[in-house]
Amino acid sequence: MALIVEIIIGIIIAWLVYVFIHRMVVQRATRIVRRSAQTETDVAVRAAIQRLINQQVLTEEEGHLTPSVTVADVWGRGVMAFEYTLQVGMAAEKRLPELERALNTALAGFSADHQVKAIVPGSAFIVSDIWVYEDQLHVDVAYLMNESTVEYLQDLKKLNDPAV
């Protein structure tokens, strides 16, 4: 009887060790992919912001980006969406639709120029959300490199437009 208990305890310990090691490996791989996607998205957003400055949609002062932060911690594993913050003036809230269109166009141009692959047709980068809070423009940019990010965008669309 004691042998059976020892075997069961051994199996449970082996299973726990396996789960722990597997979780560490998956988390490490996810962090590596997220870091790479964040770096690529940072480059695309910087280029898009510079394009908007060149087109005089934004001023030099408005074009200063803070380091990006991931929104994946909120939405789940595998979502490649990152938030950027820019210092803008008081009129930015009135210009949100114009800024969103201009950013999406600039990001699409970057995707086409650099042949960045996405899992859906079109631009690999898209503005998933944009808002002004405390005189700062917050922009969430999604990198459409996997199905989780596409599903995230579909969920956002459902939240913003319940008729969908």
mmCIF file of C-alpha atoms in Angstrom:
data_model
loop_
_atom_site.group_PDB
_atom_site.id
_atom_site.type_symbol
_atom_site.label_atom_id
_atom_site.label_comp_id
_atom_site.label_asym_id
_atom_site.label_seq_id
_atom_site.Cartn_x
_atom_site.Cartn_y
_atom_site.Cartn_z
ATOM 1 C CA MET A 1 0.000 0.000 0.000
ATOM 2 C CA ALA A 2 2.831 2.401 0.869
ATOM 3 C CA LEU A 3 4.431 1.692 -2.521
ATOM 4 C CA ILE A 4 1.261 2.751 -4.345
ATOM 5 C CA VAL A 5 1.151 6.025 -2.360
ATOM 6 C CA GLU A 6 4.833 6.686 -3.185
ATOM 7 C CA ILE A 7 4.205 6.021 -6.884
ATOM 8 C CA ILE A 8 1.195 8.367 -6.910
ATOM 9 C CA ILE A 9 3.185 11.092 -5.114
ATOM 10 C CA GLY A 10 6.069 10.581 -7.555
ATOM 11 C CA ILE A 11 3.723 10.886 -10.543
ATOM 12 C CA ILE A 12 2.180 14.061 -9.104
ATOM 13 C CA ILE A 13 5.613 15.611 -8.472
ATOM 14 C CA ALA A 14 6.800 14.657 -11.978
ATOM 15 C CA TRP A 15 3.649 16.186 -13.496
ATOM 16 C CA LEU A 16 4.114 19.418 -11.495
ATOM 17 C CA VAL A 17 7.757 19.680 -12.595
ATOM 18 C CA TYR A 18 6.694 19.123 -16.223
ATOM 19 C CA VAL A 19 3.970 21.799 -16.007
ATOM 20 C CA PHE A 20 6.389 24.260 -14.389
ATOM 21 C CA ILE A 21 9.132 23.722 -17.003
ATOM 22 C CA HIS A 22 6.646 23.810 -19.884
ATOM 23 C CA ARG A 23 5.169 27.082 -18.609
ATOM 24 C CA MET A 24 8.637 28.644 -18.309
ATOM 25 C CA VAL A 25 9.546 27.638 -21.869
ATOM 26 C CA VAL A 26 6.268 28.953 -23.312
ATOM 27 C CA GLN A 27 6.526 32.241 -21.403
ATOM 28 C CA ARG A 28 10.117 32.733 -22.551
ATOM 29 C CA ALA A 29 9.181 32.100 -26.176
ATOM 30 C CA THR A 30 6.242 34.495 -25.890
ATOM 31 C CA ARG A 31 8.470 37.207 -24.395
ATOM 32 C CA ILE A 32 10.996 36.797 -27.223
ATOM 33 C CA VAL A 33 8.298 37.067 -29.908
ATOM 34 C CA ARG A 34 6.643 40.022 -28.148
ATOM 35 C CA ARG A 35 9.971 41.861 -27.810
ATOM 36 C CA SER A 36 10.699 41.326 -31.507
ATOM 37 C CA ALA A 37 7.206 42.476 -32.514
ATOM 38 C CA GLN A 38 7.481 45.498 -30.236
ATOM 39 C CA THR A 39 10.805 46.487 -31.804
ATOM 40 C CA GLU A 40 9.379 46.164 -35.322
ATOM 41 C CA THR A 41 6.258 48.118 -34.332
ATOM 42 C CA ASP A 42 8.396 50.835 -32.707
ATOM 43 C CA VAL A 43 10.314 51.280 -35.969
ATOM 44 C CA ALA A 44 7.076 51.433 -37.974
ATOM 45 C CA VAL A 45 5.445 53.949 -35.619
ATOM 46 C CA ARG A 46 8.544 56.173 -35.553
ATOM 47 C CA ALA A 47 8.628 56.156 -39.355
ATOM 48 C CA ALA A 48 4.887 56.903 -39.537
ATOM 49 C CA ILE A 49 5.216 59.781 -37.052
ATOM 50 C CA GLN A 50 8.146 61.179 -39.046
ATOM 51 C CA ARG A 51 6.072 60.931 -42.223
ATOM 52 C CA LEU A 52 3.264 62.878 -40.485
ATOM 53 C CA ILE A 53 5.758 65.527 -39.372
ATOM 54 C CA ASN A 54 7.062 65.802 -42.945
ATOM 55 C CA GLN A 55 3.465 66.175 -44.187
ATOM 56 C CA GLN A 56 2.887 68.799 -41.463
ATOM 57 C CA VAL A 57 0.047 66.822 -39.903
ATOM 58 C CA LEU A 58 2.043 66.890 -36.654
ATOM 59 C CA THR A 59 4.600 69.394 -35.410
ATOM 60 C CA GLU A 60 8.113 68.442 -34.316
ATOM 61 C CA GLU A 61 7.089 68.955 -30.665
ATOM 62 C CA GLU A 62 4.066 66.663 -31.067
ATOM 63 C CA GLY A 63 6.188 63.980 -32.712
ATOM 64 C CA HIS A 64 8.115 62.946 -29.588
ATOM 65 C CA LEU A 65 7.158 59.395 -28.628
ATOM 66 C CA THR A 66 7.436 57.878 -25.201
ATOM 67 C CA PRO A 67 8.649 54.266 -25.072
ATOM 68 C CA SER A 68 5.912 51.826 -26.004
ATOM 69 C CA VAL A 69 4.146 49.570 -23.540
ATOM 70 C CA THR A 70 2.350 46.373 -24.347
ATOM 71 C CA VAL A 71 -1.408 46.040 -24.030
ATOM 72 C CA ALA A 72 -1.133 42.244 -24.206
ATOM 73 C CA ASP A 73 -1.068 41.897 -20.432
ATOM 74 C CA VAL A 74 -4.656 43.097 -20.396
ATOM 75 C CA TRP A 75 -5.947 41.212 -23.433
ATOM 76 C CA GLY A 76 -4.080 37.942 -23.186
ATOM 77 C CA ARG A 77 -1.154 35.976 -24.517
ATOM 78 C CA GLY A 78 -0.138 36.443 -28.107
ATOM 79 C CA VAL A 79 -1.740 39.847 -28.696
ATOM 80 C CA MET A 80 0.838 42.070 -30.368
ATOM 81 C CA ALA A 81 -0.536 45.525 -29.605
ATOM 82 C CA PHE A 82 1.462 48.385 -28.143
ATOM 83 C CA GLU A 83 0.571 51.788 -26.721
ATOM 84 C CA TYR A 84 2.408 54.978 -27.649
ATOM 85 C CA THR A 85 2.028 58.417 -26.102
ATOM 86 C CA LEU A 86 2.668 61.781 -27.748
ATOM 87 C CA GLN A 87 2.484 65.268 -26.270
ATOM 88 C CA VAL A 88 -0.169 67.184 -28.183
ATOM 89 C CA GLY A 89 -2.021 70.453 -27.878
ATOM 90 C CA MET A 90 -5.577 71.067 -26.814
ATOM 91 C CA ALA A 91 -6.961 70.770 -30.368
ATOM 92 C CA ALA A 92 -5.884 67.124 -30.714
ATOM 93 C CA GLU A 93 -9.193 65.746 -29.446
ATOM 94 C CA LYS A 94 -11.008 67.411 -32.338
ATOM 95 C CA ARG A 95 -8.469 65.961 -34.784
ATOM 96 C CA LEU A 96 -8.683 62.309 -33.626
ATOM 97 C CA PRO A 97 -10.381 60.912 -36.768
ATOM 98 C CA GLU A 98 -7.943 62.814 -38.997
ATOM 99 C CA LEU A 99 -4.944 61.660 -36.936
ATOM 100 C CA GLU A 100 -6.137 58.042 -36.952
ATOM 101 C CA ARG A 101 -6.574 58.061 -40.750
ATOM 102 C CA ALA A 102 -3.200 59.729 -41.266
ATOM 103 C CA LEU A 103 -1.431 57.265 -38.948
ATOM 104 C CA ASN A 104 -3.079 54.254 -40.604
ATOM 105 C CA THR A 105 -2.080 55.569 -44.034
ATOM 106 C CA ALA A 106 1.505 56.178 -42.887
ATOM 107 C CA LEU A 107 1.687 52.723 -41.255
ATOM 108 C CA ALA A 108 0.301 51.105 -44.424
ATOM 109 C CA GLY A 109 2.930 52.964 -46.435
ATOM 110 C CA PHE A 110 5.652 51.687 -44.122
ATOM 111 C CA SER A 111 4.316 48.120 -44.423
ATOM 112 C CA ALA A 112 4.290 48.324 -48.197
ATOM 113 C CA ASP A 113 7.699 50.011 -48.462
ATOM 114 C CA HIS A 114 9.371 47.468 -46.170
ATOM 115 C CA GLN A 115 7.278 44.475 -47.282
ATOM 116 C CA VAL A 116 6.202 43.661 -43.724
ATOM 117 C CA LYS A 117 4.070 40.533 -43.777
ATOM 118 C CA ALA A 118 0.707 40.271 -42.048
ATOM 119 C CA ILE A 119 -1.645 37.319 -41.769
ATOM 120 C CA VAL A 120 -4.457 39.362 -43.321
ATOM 121 C CA PRO A 121 -4.383 41.342 -46.561
ATOM 122 C CA GLY A 122 -3.387 44.975 -46.225
ATOM 123 C CA SER A 123 -1.192 46.745 -43.733
ATOM 124 C CA ALA A 124 0.688 44.784 -41.097
ATOM 125 C CA PHE A 125 0.133 47.625 -38.615
ATOM 126 C CA ILE A 126 -3.144 49.280 -37.695
ATOM 127 C CA VAL A 127 -4.230 51.839 -35.123
ATOM 128 C CA SER A 128 -6.514 49.852 -32.851
ATOM 129 C CA ASP A 129 -7.405 52.730 -30.529
ATOM 130 C CA ILE A 130 -6.672 56.422 -30.200
ATOM 131 C CA TRP A 131 -7.650 58.870 -27.470
ATOM 132 C CA VAL A 132 -6.545 62.008 -25.666
ATOM 133 C CA TYR A 133 -6.030 62.008 -21.915
ATOM 134 C CA GLU A 134 -4.411 64.830 -19.936
ATOM 135 C CA ASP A 135 -3.114 66.568 -23.093
ATOM 136 C CA GLN A 136 -1.424 63.376 -24.257
ATOM 137 C CA LEU A 137 -2.372 61.500 -27.387
ATOM 138 C CA HIS A 138 -2.500 57.761 -26.682
ATOM 139 C CA VAL A 139 -2.284 55.483 -29.697
ATOM 140 C CA ASP A 140 -2.577 51.704 -29.623
ATOM 141 C CA VAL A 141 -0.984 50.055 -32.652
ATOM 142 C CA ALA A 142 -1.560 46.381 -33.428
ATOM 143 C CA TYR A 143 0.936 44.325 -35.406
ATOM 144 C CA LEU A 144 -1.159 41.790 -37.346
ATOM 145 C CA MET A 145 1.362 38.976 -37.186
ATOM 146 C CA ASN A 146 -0.835 36.304 -35.589
ATOM 147 C CA GLU A 147 -4.431 35.182 -35.167
ATOM 148 C CA SER A 148 -4.625 36.356 -31.541
ATOM 149 C CA THR A 149 -4.041 39.954 -32.605
ATOM 150 C CA VAL A 150 -6.658 39.722 -35.362
ATOM 151 C CA GLU A 151 -9.157 38.312 -32.851
ATOM 152 C CA TYR A 152 -8.256 41.146 -30.465
ATOM 153 C CA LEU A 153 -9.142 43.677 -33.184
ATOM 154 C CA GLN A 154 -12.415 41.872 -33.882
ATOM 155 C CA ASP A 155 -13.253 41.978 -30.155
ATOM 156 C CA LEU A 156 -12.489 45.712 -30.046
ATOM 157 C CA LYS A 157 -14.745 46.254 -33.034
ATOM 158 C CA LYS A 158 -17.557 44.387 -31.256
ATOM 159 C CA LEU A 159 -17.057 46.526 -28.143
ATOM 160 C CA ASN A 160 -17.116 49.768 -30.115
ATOM 161 C CA ASP A 161 -19.951 48.742 -32.455
ATOM 162 C CA PRO A 162 -22.364 46.294 -30.762
ATOM 163 C CA ALA A 163 -24.353 45.912 -34.008
ATOM 164 C CA VAL A 164 -21.480 43.892 -35.525
#
